[in-house]
PDB file of C-alpha atoms in Angstrom:
ATOM      1  CA  MET A   1     -32.104   1.561 -32.860  1.00  0.00           C
ATOM      2  CA  ALA A   2     -31.906  -1.509 -30.701  1.00  0.00           C
ATOM      3  CA  ALA A   3     -29.847  -1.469 -27.226  1.00  0.00           C
ATOM      4  CA  THR A   4     -26.713  -3.781 -27.105  1.00  0.00           C
ATOM      5  CA  ILE A   5     -26.308  -5.545 -24.116  1.00  0.00           C
ATOM      6  CA  LEU A   6     -23.008  -7.236 -23.096  1.00  0.00           C
ATOM      7  CA  ILE A   7     -22.862 -10.439 -21.004  1.00  0.00           C
ATOM      8  CA  VAL A   8     -19.959 -11.217 -19.025  1.00  0.00           C
ATOM      9  CA  ASP A   9     -19.833 -14.674 -17.675  1.00  0.00           C
ATOM     10  CA  ASP A  10     -17.900 -17.846 -18.113  1.00  0.00           C
ATOM     11  CA  GLU A  11     -20.841 -20.158 -17.730  1.00  0.00           C
ATOM     12  CA  GLN A  12     -21.978 -20.982 -21.460  1.00  0.00           C
ATOM     13  CA  ASP A  13     -25.439 -22.326 -20.555  1.00  0.00           C
ATOM     14  CA  LEU A  14     -26.348 -19.164 -18.676  1.00  0.00           C
ATOM     15  CA  VAL A  15     -24.744 -17.008 -21.541  1.00  0.00           C
ATOM     16  CA  ASP A  16     -26.928 -18.722 -24.092  1.00  0.00           C
ATOM     17  CA  SER A  17     -30.143 -18.639 -22.034  1.00  0.00           C
ATOM     18  CA  LEU A  18     -29.580 -14.926 -21.188  1.00  0.00           C
ATOM     19  CA  ARG A  19     -28.836 -14.206 -25.065  1.00  0.00           C
ATOM     20  CA  TYR A  20     -32.227 -16.190 -26.375  1.00  0.00           C
ATOM     21  CA  ASN A  21     -34.285 -13.778 -24.077  1.00  0.00           C
ATOM     22  CA  LEU A  22     -32.363 -10.589 -24.541  1.00  0.00           C
ATOM     23  CA  GLU A  23     -32.606 -11.230 -28.237  1.00  0.00           C
ATOM     24  CA  ARG A  24     -36.374 -12.158 -27.851  1.00  0.00           C
ATOM     25  CA  GLU A  25     -36.938  -8.552 -26.249  1.00  0.00           C
ATOM     26  CA  GLY A  26     -35.166  -6.994 -29.156  1.00  0.00           C
ATOM     27  CA  TYR A  27     -31.853  -6.331 -27.922  1.00  0.00           C
ATOM     28  CA  ASP A  28     -28.751  -6.666 -29.556  1.00  0.00           C
ATOM     29  CA  VAL A  29     -26.299  -9.024 -27.704  1.00  0.00           C
ATOM     30  CA  LEU A  30     -22.320  -9.484 -27.051  1.00  0.00           C
ATOM     31  CA  ASP A  31     -20.697 -11.928 -24.783  1.00  0.00           C
ATOM     32  CA  ALA A  32     -17.486 -12.009 -23.090  1.00  0.00           C
ATOM     33  CA  GLY A  33     -16.122 -15.204 -21.150  1.00  0.00           C
ATOM     34  CA  ASP A  34     -13.376 -13.376 -18.907  1.00  0.00           C
ATOM     35  CA  GLY A  35     -12.202  -9.835 -17.664  1.00  0.00           C
ATOM     36  CA  PRO A  36      -9.836  -8.675 -20.339  1.00  0.00           C
ATOM     37  CA  ARG A  37     -12.205  -9.863 -23.209  1.00  0.00           C
ATOM     38  CA  ALA A  38     -15.086  -7.687 -21.238  1.00  0.00           C
ATOM     39  CA  LEU A  39     -12.862  -4.869 -21.252  1.00  0.00           C
ATOM     40  CA  GLU A  40     -12.116  -4.901 -24.740  1.00  0.00           C
ATOM     41  CA  LEU A  41     -15.629  -4.908 -25.974  1.00  0.00           C
ATOM     42  CA  VAL A  42     -16.639  -2.218 -23.732  1.00  0.00           C
ATOM     43  CA  ASN A  43     -13.901   0.059 -24.959  1.00  0.00           C
ATOM     44  CA  ARG A  44     -15.028  -0.311 -28.848  1.00  0.00           C
ATOM     45  CA  MET A  45     -16.991   1.911 -30.742  1.00  0.00           C
ATOM     46  CA  PRO A  46     -20.122   1.999 -30.180  1.00  0.00           C
ATOM     47  CA  PRO A  47     -19.784   0.837 -26.737  1.00  0.00           C
ATOM     48  CA  PRO A  48     -22.542  -1.473 -25.246  1.00  0.00           C
ATOM     49  CA  ASP A  49     -25.381   0.118 -23.830  1.00  0.00           C
ATOM     50  CA  LEU A  50     -25.123  -2.021 -20.716  1.00  0.00           C
ATOM     51  CA  VAL A  51     -23.240  -4.489 -19.017  1.00  0.00           C
ATOM     52  CA  LEU A  52     -24.412  -7.745 -17.141  1.00  0.00           C
ATOM     53  CA  LEU A  53     -21.183  -8.410 -15.261  1.00  0.00           C
ATOM     54  CA  ASP A  54     -20.490 -12.065 -13.266  1.00  0.00           C
ATOM     55  CA  LEU A  55     -18.717 -11.268 -10.258  1.00  0.00           C
ATOM     56  CA  MET A  56     -16.509 -14.664 -10.269  1.00  0.00           C
ATOM     57  CA  LEU A  57     -14.524 -14.295 -13.635  1.00  0.00           C
ATOM     58  CA  PRO A  58     -11.485 -16.307 -14.670  1.00  0.00           C
ATOM     59  CA  THR A  59      -8.275 -13.887 -15.136  1.00  0.00           C
ATOM     60  CA  LEU A  60      -9.738 -10.715 -14.088  1.00  0.00           C
ATOM     61  CA  SER A  61     -12.549 -10.636 -11.452  1.00  0.00           C
ATOM     62  CA  GLY A  62     -16.144  -8.856 -12.131  1.00  0.00           C
ATOM     63  CA  THR A  63     -15.120  -6.375  -9.271  1.00  0.00           C
ATOM     64  CA  GLU A  64     -11.798  -5.240 -11.171  1.00  0.00           C
ATOM     65  CA  VAL A  65     -13.649  -5.018 -14.447  1.00  0.00           C
ATOM     66  CA  CYS A  66     -15.943  -2.693 -13.011  1.00  0.00           C
ATOM     67  CA  ARG A  67     -13.330  -0.778 -11.187  1.00  0.00           C
ATOM     68  CA  GLN A  68     -11.183  -0.390 -14.226  1.00  0.00           C
ATOM     69  CA  MET A  69     -14.647   0.824 -16.001  1.00  0.00           C
ATOM     70  CA  ARG A  70     -15.273   3.460 -13.626  1.00  0.00           C
ATOM     71  CA  LEU A  71     -12.021   4.926 -13.970  1.00  0.00           C
ATOM     72  CA  ASP A  72     -11.965   5.205 -17.511  1.00  0.00           C
ATOM     73  CA  GLU A  73     -13.662   8.319 -18.902  1.00  0.00           C
ATOM     74  CA  ARG A  74     -14.920   6.694 -21.874  1.00  0.00           C
ATOM     75  CA  THR A  75     -16.669   3.733 -19.680  1.00  0.00           C
ATOM     76  CA  ARG A  76     -17.215   5.430 -16.306  1.00  0.00           C
ATOM     77  CA  THR A  77     -21.284   5.963 -17.373  1.00  0.00           C
ATOM     78  CA  ILE A  78     -21.888   2.832 -19.156  1.00  0.00           C
ATOM     79  CA  PRO A  79     -24.648   0.822 -16.714  1.00  0.00           C
ATOM     80  CA  VAL A  80     -23.630  -2.204 -14.759  1.00  0.00           C
ATOM     81  CA  ILE A  81     -25.578  -4.768 -13.401  1.00  0.00           C
ATOM     82  CA  MET A  82     -23.531  -7.199 -11.455  1.00  0.00           C
ATOM     83  CA  VAL A  83     -24.802 -10.802 -11.413  1.00  0.00           C
ATOM     84  CA  SER A  84     -23.428 -13.036  -8.605  1.00  0.00           C
ATOM     85  CA  ALA A  85     -24.175 -16.307  -6.577  1.00  0.00           C
ATOM     86  CA  ARG A  86     -23.059 -14.379  -3.382  1.00  0.00           C
ATOM     87  CA  GLY A  87     -25.862 -12.669  -1.802  1.00  0.00           C
ATOM     88  CA  ASP A  88     -24.316 -11.388   1.465  1.00  0.00           C
ATOM     89  CA  GLU A  89     -24.766  -7.702   2.394  1.00  0.00           C
ATOM     90  CA  ILE A  90     -21.100  -6.917   2.164  1.00  0.00           C
ATOM     91  CA  ASP A  91     -20.741  -8.309  -1.428  1.00  0.00           C
ATOM     92  CA  ARG A  92     -23.830  -5.984  -2.412  1.00  0.00           C
ATOM     93  CA  VAL A  93     -21.976  -3.088  -0.372  1.00  0.00           C
ATOM     94  CA  VAL A  94     -18.739  -3.361  -2.219  1.00  0.00           C
ATOM     95  CA  ALA A  95     -20.387  -3.794  -5.551  1.00  0.00           C
ATOM     96  CA  PHE A  96     -22.555  -0.440  -5.026  1.00  0.00           C
ATOM     97  CA  GLU A  97     -19.375   1.212  -3.649  1.00  0.00           C
ATOM     98  CA  LEU A  98     -17.606   0.387  -6.980  1.00  0.00           C
ATOM     99  CA  GLY A  99     -20.541   2.049  -8.632  1.00  0.00           C
ATOM    100  CA  VAL A 100     -22.648  -0.717  -9.940  1.00  0.00           C
ATOM    101  CA  ASP A 101     -26.393   0.141 -10.985  1.00  0.00           C
ATOM    102  CA  ASP A 102     -27.831  -2.907  -9.676  1.00  0.00           C
ATOM    103  CA  TYR A 103     -26.890  -6.234  -8.137  1.00  0.00           C
ATOM    104  CA  VAL A 104     -28.798  -9.249  -8.951  1.00  0.00           C
ATOM    105  CA  VAL A 105     -28.170 -12.843  -7.109  1.00  0.00           C
ATOM    106  CA  LYS A 106     -28.084 -16.020  -8.707  1.00  0.00           C
ATOM    107  CA  PRO A 107     -30.534 -17.995  -9.519  1.00  0.00           C
ATOM    108  CA  PHE A 108     -32.478 -15.135 -10.697  1.00  0.00           C
ATOM    109  CA  SER A 109     -35.795 -14.632 -12.524  1.00  0.00           C
ATOM    110  CA  VAL A 110     -35.190 -13.996 -16.207  1.00  0.00           C
ATOM    111  CA  ARG A 111     -38.334 -11.842 -16.201  1.00  0.00           C
ATOM    112  CA  GLU A 112     -37.263  -9.773 -13.327  1.00  0.00           C
ATOM    113  CA  LEU A 113     -33.711  -9.177 -14.829  1.00  0.00           C
ATOM    114  CA  LEU A 114     -35.433  -7.833 -18.070  1.00  0.00           C
ATOM    115  CA  LEU A 115     -37.658  -5.489 -16.250  1.00  0.00           C
ATOM    116  CA  ARG A 116     -34.412  -4.240 -14.432  1.00  0.00           C
ATOM    117  CA  ILE A 117     -32.552  -3.754 -17.422  1.00  0.00           C
ATOM    118  CA  ARG A 118     -35.425  -2.139 -19.039  1.00  0.00           C
ATOM    119  CA  ALA A 119     -35.857   0.619 -16.157  1.00  0.00           C
ATOM    120  CA  ILE A 120     -31.785   1.432 -16.481  1.00  0.00           C
ATOM    121  CA  LEU A 121     -32.001   1.750 -20.050  1.00  0.00           C
ATOM    122  CA  ARG A 122     -35.194   3.987 -20.309  1.00  0.00           C
ATOM    123  CA  ARG A 123     -33.285   6.228 -17.401  1.00  0.00           C
ATOM    124  CA  GLN A 124     -30.292   6.277 -19.681  1.00  0.00           C
ATOM    125  CA  GLN A 125     -31.959   6.608 -22.711  1.00  0.00           C
ATOM    126  CA  SER A 126     -34.137   9.732 -21.620  1.00  0.00           C
ATOM    127  CA  GLY A 127     -31.158  11.532 -20.721  1.00  0.00           C
ATOM    128  CA  ASP A 128     -32.170  10.784 -16.999  1.00  0.00           C
ATOM    129  CA  ALA A 129     -35.173  13.092 -17.603  1.00  0.00           C
ATOM    130  CA  ARG A 130     -33.221  15.983 -16.701  1.00  0.00           C
ATOM    131  CA  SER A 131     -31.941  18.901 -18.846  1.00  0.00           C
ATOM    132  CA  GLY A 132     -31.662  22.333 -18.566  1.00  0.00           C
ATOM    133  CA  GLY A 133     -28.013  23.807 -19.033  1.00  0.00           C
ATOM    134  CA  GLU A 134     -25.746  24.368 -16.207  1.00  0.00           C
ATOM    135  CA  LEU A 135     -26.651  24.954 -12.279  1.00  0.00           C
ATOM    136  CA  THR A 136     -23.975  26.347  -9.866  1.00  0.00           C
ATOM    137  CA  HIS A 137     -23.953  26.276  -5.957  1.00  0.00           C
ATOM    138  CA  GLU A 138     -21.133  27.755  -4.295  1.00  0.00           C
ATOM    139  CA  ARG A 139     -18.380  25.505  -4.828  1.00  0.00           C
ATOM    140  CA  LEU A 140     -20.196  23.199  -7.216  1.00  0.00           C
ATOM    141  CA  ARG A 141     -21.316  23.423 -10.742  1.00  0.00           C
ATOM    142  CA  ILE A 142     -23.323  20.817 -12.551  1.00  0.00           C
ATOM    143  CA  ASP A 143     -23.937  20.562 -16.343  1.00  0.00           C
ATOM    144  CA  LEU A 144     -27.299  18.685 -16.520  1.00  0.00           C
ATOM    145  CA  ASP A 145     -27.119  18.081 -20.299  1.00  0.00           C
ATOM    146  CA  GLY A 146     -23.505  16.800 -20.650  1.00  0.00           C
ATOM    147  CA  HIS A 147     -23.426  15.076 -17.273  1.00  0.00           C
ATOM    148  CA  TRP A 148     -20.399  17.109 -15.897  1.00  0.00           C
ATOM    149  CA  VAL A 149     -19.942  17.902 -12.287  1.00  0.00           C
ATOM    150  CA  TRP A 150     -17.118  20.306 -11.146  1.00  0.00           C
ATOM    151  CA  VAL A 151     -16.057  21.258  -7.481  1.00  0.00           C
ATOM    152  CA  ASP A 152     -13.823  24.341  -7.198  1.00  0.00           C
ATOM    153  CA  ASP A 153     -13.465  23.912 -11.326  1.00  0.00           C
ATOM    154  CA  GLU A 154     -12.087  20.587 -10.616  1.00  0.00           C
ATOM    155  CA  GLU A 155     -13.968  17.825 -12.451  1.00  0.00           C
ATOM    156  CA  ILE A 156     -15.472  15.205 -10.398  1.00  0.00           C
ATOM    157  CA  GLU A 157     -15.899  11.717 -12.071  1.00  0.00           C
ATOM    158  CA  LEU A 158     -19.622  10.264 -11.130  1.00  0.00           C
ATOM    159  CA  THR A 159     -20.916   7.262 -12.460  1.00  0.00           C
ATOM    160  CA  ALA A 160     -24.105   7.482 -14.213  1.00  0.00           C
ATOM    161  CA  LEU A 161     -26.475   6.433 -11.398  1.00  0.00           C
ATOM    162  CA  GLU A 162     -24.225   8.895  -8.953  1.00  0.00           C
ATOM    163  CA  PHE A 163     -25.036  11.548 -11.324  1.00  0.00           C
ATOM    164  CA  ARG A 164     -28.973  10.795 -11.365  1.00  0.00           C
ATOM    165  CA  LEU A 165     -28.730  10.909  -7.901  1.00  0.00           C
ATOM    166  CA  LEU A 166     -27.025  14.339  -7.552  1.00  0.00           C
ATOM    167  CA  ALA A 167     -29.513  15.587 -10.112  1.00  0.00           C
ATOM    168  CA  ALA A 168     -32.541  14.216  -8.129  1.00  0.00           C
ATOM    169  CA  LEU A 169     -31.481  16.190  -5.335  1.00  0.00           C
ATOM    170  CA  VAL A 170     -30.266  19.124  -6.671  1.00  0.00           C
ATOM    171  CA  THR A 171     -33.095  19.911  -9.276  1.00  0.00           C
ATOM    172  CA  ARG A 172     -35.581  19.860  -5.752  1.00  0.00           C
ATOM    173  CA  ARG A 173     -33.122  21.650  -3.624  1.00  0.00           C
ATOM    174  CA  GLY A 174     -34.390  22.751  -0.461  1.00  0.00           C
ATOM    175  CA  ARG A 175     -36.990  20.112  -0.653  1.00  0.00           C
ATOM    176  CA  VAL A 176     -36.489  16.794   1.753  1.00  0.00           C
ATOM    177  CA  GLN A 177     -36.642  13.635  -0.509  1.00  0.00           C
ATOM    178  CA  THR A 178     -37.451  10.281   1.253  1.00  0.00           C
ATOM    179  CA  ARG A 179     -35.467   7.409   0.563  1.00  0.00           C
ATOM    180  CA  ASP A 180     -38.477   5.750  -1.233  1.00  0.00           C
ATOM    181  CA  VAL A 181     -38.866   8.623  -3.362  1.00  0.00           C
ATOM    182  CA  LEU A 182     -35.076   8.449  -4.043  1.00  0.00           C
ATOM    183  CA  LEU A 183     -35.416   4.703  -4.680  1.00  0.00           C
ATOM    184  CA  ALA A 184     -38.435   5.240  -7.214  1.00  0.00           C
ATOM    185  CA  ASP A 185     -37.068   8.104  -9.201  1.00  0.00           C
ATOM    186  CA  VAL A 186     -33.173   7.011  -9.545  1.00  0.00           C
ATOM    187  CA  TRP A 187     -33.316   3.392  -9.438  1.00  0.00           C
ATOM    188  CA  GLY A 188     -36.856   2.730 -10.616  1.00  0.00           C
ATOM    189  CA  SER A 189     -39.952   1.265  -9.201  1.00  0.00           C
ATOM    190  CA  GLU A 190     -39.258  -1.953 -10.988  1.00  0.00           C
ATOM    191  CA  VAL A 191     -36.247  -2.440  -9.221  1.00  0.00           C
ATOM    192  CA  ASP A 192     -35.982  -4.181  -5.840  1.00  0.00           C
ATOM    193  CA  VAL A 193     -33.260  -2.546  -3.957  1.00  0.00           C
ATOM    194  CA  THR A 194     -33.442  -1.375  -0.333  1.00  0.00           C
ATOM    195  CA  THR A 195     -33.217   1.920   1.468  1.00  0.00           C
ATOM    196  CA  ARG A 196     -29.816   0.859   2.706  1.00  0.00           C
ATOM    197  CA  THR A 197     -28.655   1.184  -1.079  1.00  0.00           C
ATOM    198  CA  VAL A 198     -29.624   4.729  -1.127  1.00  0.00           C
ATOM    199  CA  ASP A 199     -27.537   5.452   2.049  1.00  0.00           C
ATOM    200  CA  THR A 200     -24.390   3.717   0.619  1.00  0.00           C
ATOM    201  CA  HIS A 201     -24.649   5.914  -2.806  1.00  0.00           C
ATOM    202  CA  VAL A 202     -25.309   9.105  -0.792  1.00  0.00           C
ATOM    203  CA  GLN A 203     -22.295   8.456   1.300  1.00  0.00           C
ATOM    204  CA  ARG A 204     -20.007   7.694  -1.682  1.00  0.00           C
ATOM    205  CA  LEU A 205     -21.360  10.759  -3.481  1.00  0.00           C
ATOM    206  CA  ARG A 206     -20.648  12.879  -0.714  1.00  0.00           C
ATOM    207  CA  ARG A 207     -17.014  11.516  -0.553  1.00  0.00           C
ATOM    208  CA  LYS A 208     -16.686  12.259  -4.167  1.00  0.00           C
ATOM    209  CA  LEU A 209     -17.945  15.717  -3.915  1.00  0.00           C
ATOM    210  CA  GLY A 210     -15.551  16.457  -1.296  1.00  0.00           C
ATOM    211  CA  PRO A 211     -16.031  20.030   0.183  1.00  0.00           C
ATOM    212  CA  ALA A 212     -19.422  20.164  -1.662  1.00  0.00           C
ATOM    213  CA  GLY A 213     -20.600  16.964  -0.162  1.00  0.00           C
ATOM    214  CA  SER A 214     -21.791  18.977   2.973  1.00  0.00           C
ATOM    215  CA  TYR A 215     -24.644  20.539   0.556  1.00  0.00           C
ATOM    216  CA  ILE A 216     -26.531  17.022   0.800  1.00  0.00           C
ATOM    217  CA  GLU A 217     -27.980  17.174   4.470  1.00  0.00           C
ATOM    218  CA  THR A 218     -29.274  14.080   6.429  1.00  0.00           C
ATOM    219  CA  LEU A 219     -32.613  14.274   8.121  1.00  0.00           C
ATOM    220  CA  ARG A 220     -32.700  11.483  10.162  1.00  0.00           C
ATOM    221  CA  GLY A 221     -35.181   9.090  10.325  1.00  0.00           C
ATOM    222  CA  VAL A 222     -36.599  10.974   6.942  1.00  0.00           C
ATOM    223  CA  GLY A 223     -34.127  11.394   4.262  1.00  0.00           C
ATOM    224  CA  TYR A 224     -31.996  13.725   2.467  1.00  0.00           C
ATOM    225  CA  ARG A 225     -31.962  17.382   1.181  1.00  0.00           C
ATOM    226  CA  PHE A 226     -29.864  19.709  -1.151  1.00  0.00           C
ATOM    227  CA  LEU A 227     -29.442  23.059   0.644  1.00  0.00           C
ATOM    228  CA  GLY A 228     -31.559  25.583  -0.706  1.00  0.00           C
ATOM    229  CA  VAL A 229     -31.507  29.320  -1.350  1.00  0.00           C
ATOM    230  CA  ASP A 230     -31.641  30.452   2.144  1.00  0.00           C
ATOM    231  CA  GLU A 231     -29.761  28.176   4.622  1.00  0.00           C
ATOM    232  CA  GLY A 232     -28.260  30.766   6.954  1.00  0.00           C
ATOM    233  CA  ARG A 233     -25.267  31.962   4.834  1.00  0.00           C
ATOM    234  CA  GLU A 234     -24.824  35.676   4.931  1.00  0.00           C
ATOM    235  CA  ASP A 235     -22.086  36.562   2.194  1.00  0.00           C
ATOM    236  CA  PRO A 236     -24.279  37.692  -0.571  1.00  0.00           C
ATOM    237  CA  ARG A 237     -21.760  36.570  -2.915  1.00  0.00           C
ATOM    238  CA  ARG A 238     -22.277  32.927  -1.527  1.00  0.00           C
ATOM    239  CA  SER A 239     -25.922  33.005  -1.430  1.00  0.00           C
ATOM    240  CA  GLY A 240     -26.331  29.378  -2.425  1.00  0.00           C
ATOM    241  CA  VAL A 241     -28.854  30.332  -5.299  1.00  0.00           C
ATOM    242  CA  LEU A 242     -28.631  27.597  -8.110  1.00  0.00           C
ATOM    243  CA  ARG A 243     -28.387  29.903 -11.186  1.00  0.00           C
ATOM    244  CA  PRO A 244     -28.173  28.837 -14.763  1.00  0.00           C
ATOM    245  CA  VAL A 245     -25.079  29.882 -16.342  1.00  0.00           C
ATOM    246  CA  ALA A 246     -24.088  29.937 -20.091  1.00  0.00           C
ATOM    247  CA  VAL A 247     -22.884  26.718 -21.611  1.00  0.00           C
ATOM    248  CA  ALA A 248     -20.593  27.882 -24.506  1.00  0.00           C
ATOM    249  CA  GLY A 249     -17.114  27.797 -23.498  1.00  0.00           C
ATOM    250  CA  LEU A 250     -17.686  25.760 -20.444  1.00  0.00           C
ATOM    251  CA  GLY A 251     -17.061  21.821 -20.083  1.00  0.00           C
ATOM    252  CA  SER A 252     -13.577  22.097 -21.814  1.00  0.00           C
ATOM    253  CA  ARG A 253     -11.254  19.470 -20.427  1.00  0.00           C
TER     254      ARG A 253
END
């Protein structure tokens, strides 16, 4: 079944060009010329598989559209590529703080954009290449199949990209992950983003995890590591062992 891409932009010439190229690649395409229409389309059933979202929109800005998507349980995991004529670092940082999966500056190469879309959809459609029930680590509980995260039994809302980042760290607990490795594994080798992007997302992930954010260690000049089994905790009941638990009866909302 073809993936559906939602284009949100008020420049009709650009929309027409993107639609033509996306349909040539076999995608189904929807489009919206403003923020309210975009939110209407992302909340339809079934929702689009990915959103190309312009930053500067009439009525409701792209940042506000993204913010509302990330606050809504139904739309928070839909991948978003922000498209903007503004290429300053602060604009990129703000967008990534909101939870976008990628940021593309106008004018851009259509071929490069298609590669970015393909990379994101491949990870999304493969279930992020990580399955295996649930894992617990002290106060943290993760459902790798259902993409749920709890800290002290309180659900934590993560974007799809944030979940991939957490899963990449947790499933390699105790091992150092360089920024380059995380970029390739979480963002994909086709996507041209900097190591600063990793730092921004790790900081955001730590804040969302609250007291469990300290399980992600920074190794200055190297990368990050999720605390392993034996990290100096003396209480055997809180040994830090990541252990599978039964899925039945868990994940209720």
